[in-house]
Coordinates of C-alpha atoms in Angstrom, one line a residue:
M1 CA 144.4 124.5 76.6
H2 CA 141.0 126.0 76.3
E3 CA 139.6 122.8 74.9
S4 CA 141.1 120.9 77.8
K5 CA 139.5 123.2 80.4
R6 CA 136.2 123.0 78.6
N7 CA 136.3 119.2 78.6
K8 CA 137.2 119.2 82.3
A9 CA 134.3 121.5 83.0
L10 CA 131.9 119.3 81.1
Y11 CA 133.3 116.3 83.0
I12 CA 132.6 118.0 86.3
V13 CA 129.1 118.9 85.2
Y14 CA 128.4 115.4 84.1
I15 CA 129.7 113.9 87.4
T16 CA 127.7 116.4 89.4
A17 CA 124.5 115.7 87.5
L18 CA 125.1 112.0 88.0
Y19 CA 125.5 112.3 91.8
V20 CA 122.5 114.6 92.0
F21 CA 120.5 112.0 90.1
F22 CA 121.6 109.2 92.5
Y23 CA 121.5 111.0 95.8
L24 CA 118.7 113.7 95.5
P25 CA 115.9 111.1 96.1
I26 CA 117.7 110.0 99.2
V27 CA 118.0 113.5 100.5
V28 CA 114.3 114.2 99.8
T29 CA 113.3 111.0 101.6
M30 CA 115.3 112.1 104.6
I31 CA 113.8 115.6 104.6
F32 CA 110.2 114.3 104.4
S33 CA 110.8 111.9 107.2
F34 CA 110.5 115.0 109.4
N35 CA 107.3 116.2 107.8
S36 CA 104.4 116.8 110.1
S37 CA 101.8 115.6 107.6
K38 CA 101.5 112.4 105.5
S39 CA 102.3 114.3 102.3
L40 CA 105.3 113.2 100.4
T41 CA 105.5 116.4 98.3
N42 CA 104.3 119.2 100.6
M43 CA 106.4 120.1 103.6
T44 CA 103.9 121.4 106.2
G45 CA 106.2 121.6 109.3
F46 CA 108.9 119.8 111.3
S47 CA 107.9 116.8 113.4
L48 CA 109.3 113.6 114.8
R49 CA 105.9 111.8 114.7
W50 CA 107.0 109.3 112.1
Y51 CA 110.0 108.3 114.2
E52 CA 107.8 107.9 117.2
R53 CA 105.4 105.7 115.3
L54 CA 108.3 103.7 113.9
I55 CA 109.6 103.0 117.4
S56 CA 106.2 102.2 118.8
D57 CA 105.2 99.9 115.8
G58 CA 106.1 96.4 117.0
S59 CA 105.7 94.9 113.5
I60 CA 108.4 97.2 112.1
M61 CA 110.8 96.6 115.0
R62 CA 110.3 92.8 114.6
A63 CA 111.0 93.1 110.9
V64 CA 114.2 95.0 111.6
Y65 CA 115.2 92.2 114.0
V66 CA 114.4 89.5 111.4
S67 CA 116.3 91.3 108.6
L68 CA 119.4 91.8 110.7
T69 CA 119.5 88.3 112.2
I70 CA 118.7 86.6 108.9
A71 CA 121.4 88.7 107.1
L72 CA 124.0 88.0 109.8
F73 CA 123.3 84.2 110.0
A74 CA 123.1 83.9 106.2
T75 CA 126.3 85.8 105.8
F76 CA 128.1 83.7 108.4
I77 CA 126.9 80.3 107.0
S78 CA 127.3 81.2 103.3
T79 CA 130.8 82.6 103.9
I80 CA 131.9 79.3 105.5
L81 CA 130.2 77.2 102.8
G82 CA 131.4 79.4 99.9
T83 CA 135.0 79.6 101.2
V84 CA 135.3 75.9 101.8
T85 CA 133.8 75.1 98.4
A86 CA 136.1 77.5 96.6
I87 CA 139.2 75.9 98.3
G88 CA 137.9 72.4 97.5
L89 CA 137.4 73.3 93.9
S90 CA 141.0 74.1 93.5
R91 CA 141.9 70.5 94.4
N92 CA 139.5 69.0 91.9
K93 CA 139.9 68.0 88.2
K94 CA 139.1 70.6 85.6
I95 CA 135.9 68.9 84.4
V96 CA 134.5 68.8 87.9
R97 CA 135.5 72.5 88.5
D98 CA 133.8 73.6 85.3
I99 CA 130.6 71.7 86.1
I100 CA 130.3 73.1 89.6
L101 CA 131.2 76.7 88.6
N102 CA 128.6 76.6 85.9
L103 CA 126.0 75.2 88.3
N104 CA 127.1 78.0 90.7
N105 CA 126.1 80.6 88.1
F106 CA 122.5 79.5 87.9
P107 CA 121.3 81.0 91.1
I108 CA 123.1 84.3 90.3
M109 CA 121.7 84.6 86.8
N110 CA 118.2 83.1 87.6
P111 CA 115.4 85.7 88.0
D112 CA 114.5 86.1 91.7
I113 CA 110.9 85.1 91.1
V114 CA 112.0 81.8 89.5
T115 CA 114.2 81.0 92.5
A116 CA 111.4 82.1 94.9
I117 CA 108.8 79.9 93.3
G118 CA 111.1 76.9 93.2
L119 CA 112.1 77.2 96.9
M120 CA 108.4 77.7 97.8
I121 CA 107.4 74.6 96.0
L122 CA 110.3 72.7 97.6
F123 CA 109.4 73.6 101.1
S124 CA 105.7 72.9 100.5
S125 CA 106.4 69.5 98.9
V126 CA 108.5 68.3 101.9
M127 CA 105.8 69.8 104.3
F128 CA 108.4 72.1 105.9
A129 CA 106.5 74.8 107.8
K130 CA 107.4 78.2 106.4
G131 CA 108.8 80.8 108.7
Y132 CA 112.2 82.0 110.0
V133 CA 114.1 78.8 109.2
T134 CA 112.8 78.6 105.6
M135 CA 113.7 82.2 105.0
L136 CA 117.2 81.6 106.5
L137 CA 117.8 78.5 104.3
A138 CA 116.7 80.4 101.2
H139 CA 119.0 83.3 102.0
V140 CA 121.9 80.9 102.5
A141 CA 121.1 79.2 99.2
F142 CA 121.3 82.4 97.1
C143 CA 124.1 84.0 99.1
T144 CA 126.6 81.1 98.9
P145 CA 127.2 81.4 95.1
Y146 CA 128.2 85.0 95.5
V147 CA 130.8 84.0 98.1
I148 CA 132.2 81.3 95.8
T149 CA 132.4 83.8 93.0
S150 CA 134.3 86.2 95.2
V151 CA 136.7 83.7 96.8
Y152 CA 137.6 81.3 94.0
P153 CA 139.7 83.8 91.9
K154 CA 141.8 84.4 95.0
V155 CA 142.3 80.7 95.5
R156 CA 143.5 80.4 91.9
Q157 CA 146.2 83.0 92.6
L158 CA 147.7 80.9 95.5
D159 CA 150.7 78.7 95.0
P160 CA 149.3 75.1 95.1
S161 CA 152.2 73.9 97.2
I162 CA 151.8 76.5 100.0
A163 CA 149.6 74.2 102.2
D164 CA 152.1 71.4 101.8
A165 CA 154.9 73.7 102.8
A166 CA 153.0 74.8 105.9
M167 CA 152.5 71.1 106.9
D168 CA 156.1 70.3 106.3
L169 CA 156.9 73.0 108.8
G170 CA 154.8 71.3 111.5
A171 CA 151.3 72.7 110.9
T172 CA 148.3 70.4 111.0
P173 CA 145.9 70.5 108.0
V174 CA 143.4 72.6 110.1
Q175 CA 146.2 75.0 111.1
A176 CA 147.4 75.3 107.5
L177 CA 143.9 76.2 106.5
L178 CA 143.1 78.7 109.2
R179 CA 146.5 80.3 109.7
V180 CA 147.9 80.2 106.2
I181 CA 145.3 79.8 103.5
I182 CA 142.4 81.8 105.0
P183 CA 144.5 84.9 105.7
M184 CA 145.7 84.9 102.1
L185 CA 142.1 84.8 100.9
K186 CA 140.9 87.6 103.2
D187 CA 140.2 90.1 100.4
G188 CA 138.0 87.7 98.5
I189 CA 136.3 86.6 101.8
Y190 CA 135.6 90.2 102.8
A191 CA 134.1 90.9 99.4
G192 CA 131.9 87.8 99.8
I193 CA 130.8 88.9 103.2
L194 CA 129.7 92.3 102.0
L195 CA 127.9 90.9 99.0
S196 CA 126.1 88.3 101.1
F197 CA 125.0 90.7 103.8
T198 CA 123.8 93.2 101.2
M199 CA 121.9 90.7 99.1
S200 CA 120.3 89.1 102.2
F201 CA 119.3 92.4 104.0
D202 CA 117.9 93.8 100.7
D203 CA 116.0 90.7 99.5
F204 CA 112.2 90.9 99.0
V205 CA 111.0 88.6 96.3
I206 CA 112.5 85.3 97.6
S207 CA 111.7 86.2 101.2
Y208 CA 108.1 87.0 100.4
F209 CA 107.4 83.5 99.0
V210 CA 109.3 81.4 101.5
T211 CA 108.2 82.9 104.8
G212 CA 105.2 82.4 106.9
N213 CA 103.9 82.3 110.5
G214 CA 104.2 86.1 110.8
V215 CA 107.9 86.3 110.1
E216 CA 108.5 89.3 107.8
N217 CA 111.7 91.2 107.0
I218 CA 112.0 94.9 106.4
S219 CA 111.5 94.6 102.6
I220 CA 108.2 92.7 103.0
V221 CA 106.9 95.2 105.6
V222 CA 107.9 98.2 103.5
Y223 CA 106.4 96.8 100.4
N224 CA 103.1 96.2 102.1
M225 CA 103.2 99.6 103.6
T226 CA 103.3 101.2 100.2
K227 CA 99.7 100.3 99.7
R228 CA 98.9 103.6 101.4
T229 CA 100.9 106.8 101.8
N230 CA 103.0 106.0 104.9
P231 CA 105.9 108.4 105.8
T232 CA 107.0 105.9 108.4
I233 CA 108.9 104.3 105.5
N234 CA 110.9 107.6 105.2
A235 CA 111.8 107.4 108.9
L236 CA 113.0 103.8 108.6
S237 CA 114.9 104.6 105.4
T238 CA 116.6 107.6 107.0
I239 CA 117.8 105.5 110.0
V240 CA 119.1 102.8 107.6
I241 CA 121.0 105.4 105.5
L242 CA 122.5 107.0 108.6
V243 CA 123.6 103.6 110.0
I244 CA 125.3 102.8 106.7
I245 CA 127.0 106.2 106.6
L246 CA 128.2 105.7 110.2
L247 CA 129.6 102.2 109.4
I248 CA 131.5 103.6 106.3
I249 CA 133.0 106.4 108.4
I250 CA 134.1 104.0 111.1
S251 CA 135.6 101.6 108.6
R252 CA 137.6 104.5 107.2
L253 CA 138.7 106.0 110.5
I254 CA 139.5 102.6 112.1
P255 CA 140.8 100.3 109.4
A256 CA 142.1 97.9 112.0
M257 CA 138.5 97.0 112.8
V258 CA 138.2 95.4 109.4
K259 CA 140.9 92.8 110.4
N260 CA 138.6 91.5 113.1
T261 CA 135.5 91.3 110.9
M262 CA 135.1 87.5 111.2
K263 CA 135.6 87.6 115.0
Y264 CA 132.9 90.2 115.4
I265 CA 130.5 88.2 113.2
L266 CA 131.2 85.0 115.3
M267 CA 130.5 86.9 118.5
T268 CA 127.4 88.6 117.1
G269 CA 126.1 85.3 115.8
F270 CA 126.5 83.7 119.2
V271 CA 124.6 86.5 120.9
L272 CA 121.9 86.4 118.2
V273 CA 121.4 82.6 118.6
I274 CA 120.4 83.3 122.2
G275 CA 118.1 86.1 121.0
L276 CA 116.7 83.9 118.3
S277 CA 115.8 81.2 120.7
I278 CA 113.9 83.7 122.8
F279 CA 112.2 85.3 119.7
T280 CA 111.1 81.9 118.2
G281 CA 110.8 79.9 121.4
M282 CA 107.8 78.3 122.9
K283 CA 105.0 80.6 123.8
G284 CA 103.4 78.6 126.6
N285 CA 99.8 77.4 126.2
K286 CA 98.5 80.7 124.8
K287 CA 96.0 80.4 122.0
T288 CA 97.3 81.5 118.6
L289 CA 95.3 83.2 115.8
R290 CA 96.8 83.5 112.3
I291 CA 95.5 86.5 110.3
F292 CA 96.3 87.4 106.7
N293 CA 95.3 91.0 105.7
S294 CA 96.1 93.6 103.1
G295 CA 99.0 95.9 104.0
E296 CA 98.2 99.1 106.1
Y297 CA 94.6 97.8 106.5
M298 CA 94.4 97.4 110.3
D299 CA 95.6 99.6 113.2
P300 CA 98.4 97.5 114.9
E301 CA 97.4 98.8 118.3
L302 CA 94.1 96.8 118.0
I303 CA 96.1 93.6 117.6
T304 CA 98.2 94.3 120.7
K305 CA 95.0 95.2 122.6
F306 CA 93.3 91.9 121.6
E307 CA 96.3 89.9 122.6
E308 CA 96.3 91.5 126.0
E309 CA 92.6 91.2 126.5
Y310 CA 92.4 87.5 125.4
K311 CA 95.8 86.4 126.6
C312 CA 96.7 85.1 123.2
N313 CA 99.2 85.4 120.4
I314 CA 98.3 86.8 117.0
I315 CA 100.4 85.9 113.9
Y316 CA 99.6 88.8 111.6
E317 CA 100.8 88.8 108.0
T318 CA 100.1 91.2 105.2
F319 CA 99.8 90.9 101.4
D320 CA 99.8 93.5 98.6
S321 CA 96.9 92.1 96.5
N322 CA 94.3 89.4 96.6
E323 CA 96.2 87.5 93.9
S324 CA 99.4 87.3 95.9
M325 CA 97.3 86.2 98.9
Y326 CA 95.9 83.4 96.8
T327 CA 99.4 82.3 95.6
K328 CA 100.6 82.1 99.3
L329 CA 97.4 80.1 100.2
M330 CA 98.0 77.7 97.4
S331 CA 101.6 77.2 98.4
G332 CA 100.5 75.6 101.6
S333 CA 100.6 78.6 104.0
E334 CA 97.8 78.3 106.6
Y335 CA 95.8 81.0 108.2
D336 CA 92.6 81.2 110.4
I337 CA 91.2 84.5 109.2
L338 CA 91.6 86.1 105.8
I339 CA 90.5 89.7 105.1
I340 CA 89.9 89.8 101.4
S341 CA 87.8 91.3 98.6
D342 CA 84.4 90.2 97.2
Y343 CA 85.5 88.4 94.0
M344 CA 88.2 86.5 95.9
I345 CA 85.7 85.4 98.5
E346 CA 83.4 84.1 95.7
R347 CA 86.4 82.1 94.3
L348 CA 87.3 80.6 97.7
I349 CA 83.7 79.6 98.3
K350 CA 83.5 77.9 95.0
E351 CA 86.8 76.1 95.7
K352 CA 85.4 75.1 99.2
R353 CA 88.3 76.7 101.0
L354 CA 86.2 78.6 103.5
Q355 CA 83.9 77.5 106.4
P356 CA 80.7 79.1 107.5
V357 CA 80.6 81.8 110.2
N358 CA 78.6 81.1 113.3
W359 CA 76.7 84.4 113.5
D360 CA 75.5 83.6 117.0
N361 CA 79.1 84.5 118.1
I362 CA 79.0 87.8 116.3
T363 CA 77.2 89.9 118.9
H364 CA 77.5 93.1 116.9
K365 CA 75.8 91.7 113.8
D366 CA 72.8 94.1 114.2
D367 CA 75.3 97.1 114.2
I368 CA 76.2 96.4 110.5
D369 CA 74.4 98.6 107.9
P370 CA 71.9 96.3 106.0
E371 CA 73.1 98.0 102.8
N372 CA 76.5 96.4 103.3
M373 CA 75.2 92.9 103.8
G374 CA 73.9 90.3 101.3
Y375 CA 76.1 91.1 98.4
I376 CA 75.8 88.7 95.5
F377 CA 79.1 86.9 96.2
D378 CA 77.7 85.7 99.5
K379 CA 74.0 86.5 99.6
D380 CA 73.3 85.2 103.1
N381 CA 76.7 86.2 104.5
T382 CA 77.2 82.6 105.3
Y383 CA 81.0 82.9 105.0
S384 CA 81.7 86.6 105.2
V385 CA 81.7 89.4 107.9
P386 CA 81.9 92.9 106.3
Y387 CA 85.1 94.8 107.2
F388 CA 85.4 97.9 105.0
V389 CA 83.2 99.0 102.1
G390 CA 83.4 101.7 99.4
T391 CA 83.1 102.6 95.7
V392 CA 85.2 103.7 92.8
G393 CA 84.5 107.2 91.7
I394 CA 85.9 110.4 90.2
L395 CA 87.9 112.9 92.3
Y396 CA 88.0 116.4 90.7
N397 CA 89.2 119.9 91.4
K398 CA 86.2 122.1 91.9
N399 CA 88.1 125.2 90.7
V400 CA 89.0 123.6 87.4
V401 CA 86.2 121.2 86.4
D402 CA 82.9 122.8 85.3
E403 CA 80.0 121.5 87.4
K404 CA 78.0 121.0 84.2
D405 CA 80.6 118.5 83.0
I406 CA 80.1 116.3 86.0
A407 CA 76.8 115.3 84.5
E408 CA 78.8 113.5 81.8
G409 CA 79.6 110.8 84.4
W410 CA 82.4 108.5 83.2
E411 CA 82.6 110.3 79.8
L412 CA 84.1 113.2 81.7
L413 CA 87.3 111.1 81.4
R414 CA 87.1 111.6 77.6
N415 CA 86.2 115.3 77.6
K416 CA 89.0 116.9 75.6
K417 CA 88.8 120.0 77.7
Y418 CA 90.7 118.1 80.4
A419 CA 93.2 116.3 78.2
G420 CA 96.5 115.8 80.0
D421 CA 94.9 116.5 83.3
I422 CA 93.6 113.1 84.3
Y423 CA 94.8 110.1 86.3
M424 CA 93.3 106.7 85.6
Y425 CA 93.7 104.0 88.3
D426 CA 96.3 101.5 87.2
S427 CA 94.1 98.5 87.5
E428 CA 92.9 96.2 84.8
R429 CA 89.5 95.5 86.3
D430 CA 88.7 99.0 87.4
S431 CA 89.8 100.5 84.1
F432 CA 87.6 98.1 82.1
M433 CA 84.8 98.8 84.7
V434 CA 85.0 102.5 83.8
A435 CA 84.7 101.8 80.1
L436 CA 82.0 99.2 80.4
K437 CA 79.9 101.3 82.6
A438 CA 80.3 104.3 80.3
L439 CA 79.0 102.1 77.5
G440 CA 76.1 100.9 79.5
Y441 CA 77.3 97.4 80.0
S442 CA 77.8 95.2 83.1
M443 CA 81.3 95.5 84.5
N444 CA 81.2 91.7 84.9
T445 CA 80.3 91.0 81.3
T446 CA 81.8 87.9 79.6
N447 CA 80.5 89.0 76.1
K448 CA 83.7 89.5 74.1
K449 CA 82.0 92.0 71.7
E450 CA 81.2 94.3 74.7
I451 CA 84.7 93.8 76.1
D452 CA 86.2 94.7 72.7
E453 CA 84.1 97.9 72.7
A454 CA 85.4 98.7 76.2
Y455 CA 88.9 98.1 74.9
E456 CA 88.4 100.6 72.0
W457 CA 87.0 103.1 74.6
L458 CA 90.1 102.9 76.6
I459 CA 92.4 103.1 73.6
D460 CA 90.5 106.1 72.3
Q461 CA 90.9 107.7 75.8
K462 CA 94.6 107.0 75.9
K463 CA 95.2 108.3 72.4
N464 CA 93.2 111.6 72.8
M465 CA 93.4 112.4 76.5
D466 CA 97.1 112.0 77.3
I467 CA 96.1 110.2 80.5
V468 CA 98.5 108.9 83.2
Y469 CA 97.9 105.5 84.8
A470 CA 98.8 105.8 88.5
G471 CA 98.7 103.6 91.5
D472 CA 98.5 104.7 95.1
D473 CA 100.9 107.6 94.3
V474 CA 97.7 109.3 92.9
M475 CA 96.9 110.3 96.5
D476 CA 99.9 112.5 97.0
N477 CA 99.7 113.8 93.4
M478 CA 96.1 114.9 93.8
I479 CA 96.8 116.5 97.2
A480 CA 99.6 118.5 95.6
G481 CA 97.3 119.5 92.7
N482 CA 99.4 118.0 90.0
K483 CA 96.2 117.1 88.0
S484 CA 92.5 118.0 88.3
I485 CA 90.8 114.6 87.8
A486 CA 91.5 111.1 89.1
V487 CA 89.7 107.8 89.3
V488 CA 90.1 106.7 92.9
Y489 CA 88.6 104.4 95.6
S490 CA 86.2 106.3 97.8
G491 CA 88.4 105.7 100.9
D492 CA 91.4 107.2 99.2
G493 CA 89.3 110.1 97.9
N494 CA 88.2 110.7 101.5
Y495 CA 91.8 111.0 102.7
I496 CA 92.8 113.2 99.7
M497 CA 89.8 115.6 100.2
A498 CA 90.7 115.9 103.9
E499 CA 94.1 117.2 102.9
N500 CA 92.9 119.4 100.0
D501 CA 89.5 121.2 100.3
E502 CA 89.5 122.2 96.7
L503 CA 88.6 118.7 95.7
G504 CA 85.2 117.0 95.3
Y505 CA 84.1 113.4 94.7
F506 CA 81.2 111.7 92.9
D507 CA 80.0 108.3 91.8
P508 CA 78.9 108.5 88.1
P509 CA 75.2 107.7 87.6
E510 CA 76.0 105.0 85.1
G511 CA 77.0 102.9 88.1
T512 CA 80.4 101.8 89.5
N513 CA 82.3 99.2 91.4
E514 CA 80.8 98.9 94.9
W515 CA 83.3 96.8 96.7
C516 CA 83.2 95.0 100.1
D517 CA 86.2 93.5 101.9
C518 CA 85.3 90.9 104.5
M519 CA 86.7 88.7 107.2
V520 CA 86.4 85.0 106.4
L521 CA 87.3 81.7 108.1
T522 CA 89.5 79.3 106.3
K523 CA 89.0 75.5 106.3
E524 CA 92.3 75.2 108.3
C525 CA 90.9 77.2 111.2
T526 CA 90.3 74.7 114.1
D527 CA 89.2 77.1 116.9
T528 CA 86.4 78.9 115.0
D529 CA 84.9 80.2 118.2
F530 CA 88.1 82.0 119.1
A531 CA 88.5 83.3 115.5
E532 CA 84.9 84.6 115.6
S533 CA 85.7 86.4 118.9
F534 CA 88.3 88.4 116.9
M535 CA 85.7 89.2 114.2
D536 CA 83.3 90.4 116.8
Y537 CA 86.0 92.4 118.4
M538 CA 86.7 94.2 115.1
L539 CA 83.0 95.2 115.0
D540 CA 83.0 96.8 118.5
Y541 CA 82.2 100.5 118.3
D542 CA 85.4 101.8 119.9
N543 CA 87.6 99.4 117.8
V544 CA 85.8 100.2 114.6
Y545 CA 86.1 103.9 115.2
Q546 CA 89.9 103.6 115.9
N547 CA 90.4 101.3 112.9
S548 CA 88.4 103.5 110.5
L549 CA 90.4 106.6 111.6
F550 CA 93.7 104.7 111.0
V551 CA 92.7 103.2 107.6
G552 CA 90.5 106.1 106.4
Y553 CA 88.0 103.8 104.6
T554 CA 84.3 103.5 105.2
T555 CA 83.1 101.1 107.9
P556 CA 79.9 99.1 107.5
V557 CA 79.1 99.7 111.1
T558 CA 76.2 102.2 111.0
K559 CA 76.7 104.2 114.2
V560 CA 80.4 104.7 113.6
K561 CA 79.8 105.7 110.0
Q562 CA 77.3 108.3 111.1
D563 CA 79.5 109.7 113.9
M564 CA 82.5 109.9 111.6
K565 CA 80.5 111.8 109.0
E566 CA 79.5 114.3 111.6
N567 CA 82.9 114.7 113.1
E568 CA 86.3 113.7 111.5
Y569 CA 85.0 113.4 108.0
K570 CA 82.3 116.1 108.0
D571 CA 81.3 117.3 104.5
L572 CA 83.4 114.6 102.9
N573 CA 80.9 112.6 100.7
A574 CA 83.6 110.2 99.7
Y575 CA 83.5 108.7 103.2
D576 CA 79.8 107.6 102.8
P577 CA 79.2 107.2 99.0
V578 CA 75.8 106.0 97.8
F579 CA 75.6 102.3 98.5
G580 CA 73.1 100.1 96.8
A581 CA 72.7 102.4 93.8
P582 CA 70.7 100.6 91.0
N583 CA 73.6 100.4 88.6
N584 CA 76.3 99.6 91.1
E585 CA 77.9 96.1 91.0
V586 CA 80.5 94.1 92.8
F587 CA 83.2 92.3 91.0
R588 CA 82.5 88.6 90.3
Y589 CA 85.1 85.9 90.0
Q590 CA 86.4 85.5 86.4
D591 CA 87.1 82.0 84.9
K592 CA 90.5 81.4 83.4
E593 CA 89.5 82.0 79.7
I594 CA 87.8 85.4 80.3
K595 CA 90.5 86.6 82.7
E596 CA 93.1 85.9 80.0
Y597 CA 91.1 87.7 77.4
Y598 CA 90.9 90.8 79.6
S599 CA 94.6 90.5 80.5
D600 CA 95.7 90.4 76.8
L601 CA 93.7 93.5 76.0
W602 CA 95.0 95.3 79.1
T603 CA 98.6 94.5 78.0
K604 CA 97.9 96.1 74.6
I605 CA 96.3 99.2 76.3
K606 CA 99.3 99.7 78.6
A607 CA 101.7 99.3 75.6
Y608 CA 99.8 101.6 73.3

């Protein structure tokens, strides 16, 4: 008896721990959606600011609309296709059934990325403009197999002669299908509906590669928002969670509603068709500008303001890295303006994918700091207009790190006094930059002997220093004081220092990565004068000030940089690091061989 009670108690503890593991992160997300600050670990007070921003952010609301309509349409279409296919299979020979069922398993078992690339190549090869329709077709393609898998076992359970019996009693084939067969398959159909809607609403990878023309679903927007700390994600997640809970409660309290599921989907689909026609309809003779930028790298209010001022439409899309931007560009996606980093600009110039900027149309040219012009990737700024600039440096806790140790520069990251107290930036090029600069080499070296030495430097650091490689989560961790030293971009360091005054920042004297992100014109841009108007607009004092406050990075516009240093970012040296230092460099484009060499060594470092 005692043994039984003990087992029961252990079972309860196990189940409780399991539910805590699954649901505690959700509860934390909901709690911090009401936090008054950006912090994801430190509750500073109750506020609805993130819900207000969510509602006012047009890009997020459009993404919600796209996610819901795509999920509903894809569910509706795939349910019909999957159900009809499952019923048809039951009437075919065994060899045909086996072949089709095996083919049906491929999309289910295939990795999403393979399916995504395949669909992207398909749409590009047939010159199908990517956007809402391509995303919908892709979702139908990967949802239909799940419906077939759900419905077919129910079809196999039916008496094969039941349809014939219905027709013997006077029913037409269509009536036999709709009034006899379908009702008997309802459990499988409902399972297929739920699976399809969930898969579609949740999809990111396939959607990311098959969309274009500014059409983004929630998953894409949220993924791009994670580039910076953005509690708006918490607010959005909380609303989604509450809607799901409400739907579950309704379905339990009013089970009769479930019987009318198909009818509601039909009605909703009809209404959404009208909404879709408005959403994707003709936009008159307004000019359209297509912009591709990194996520969370422009204040959306500036886009709205430009549209109103110039009576135009802006198709604004975001990416998570320069590499994913390049993949989309190579897939056939077309844009007018790209906002990308130095080494990628150099690559696109070499591949002749950019066109020169007419600086006569850039009336604010003289407002740009000369130190942020003329970088080696585009010495005469023929193709590039500076957007944001910065360096990679070391952020440290002034109460923990000895000021004398700062003189060690990058070697501070191998000082055993701080073992277990360091974040390295989880970036192949920046990590090798740290090691190469510490060794006195160029961060753009192609000398394999020097690269091997840098590899040994990083392996030694990982072995002896118990470091943690972190991404953008380093921001919140350093604000919370989880570690005392971190390698960060100066813009992130600026934001972190504004939240935690115990931190300092410095660029090591051995030199560092001095980066510059720029606006460039693609070869596909036809109205260059209009595109250059936008570039000039983004260099206007008021707009630069607003944008720099939103993003937090250093602007190349001299007057704004000075004013922000004296006001919002007073005493924060990370906002205006030393540009043009003798040992600073910008990243250069790597050819395939040397890039693969670095990548192989980086894989070994991460796996060590």
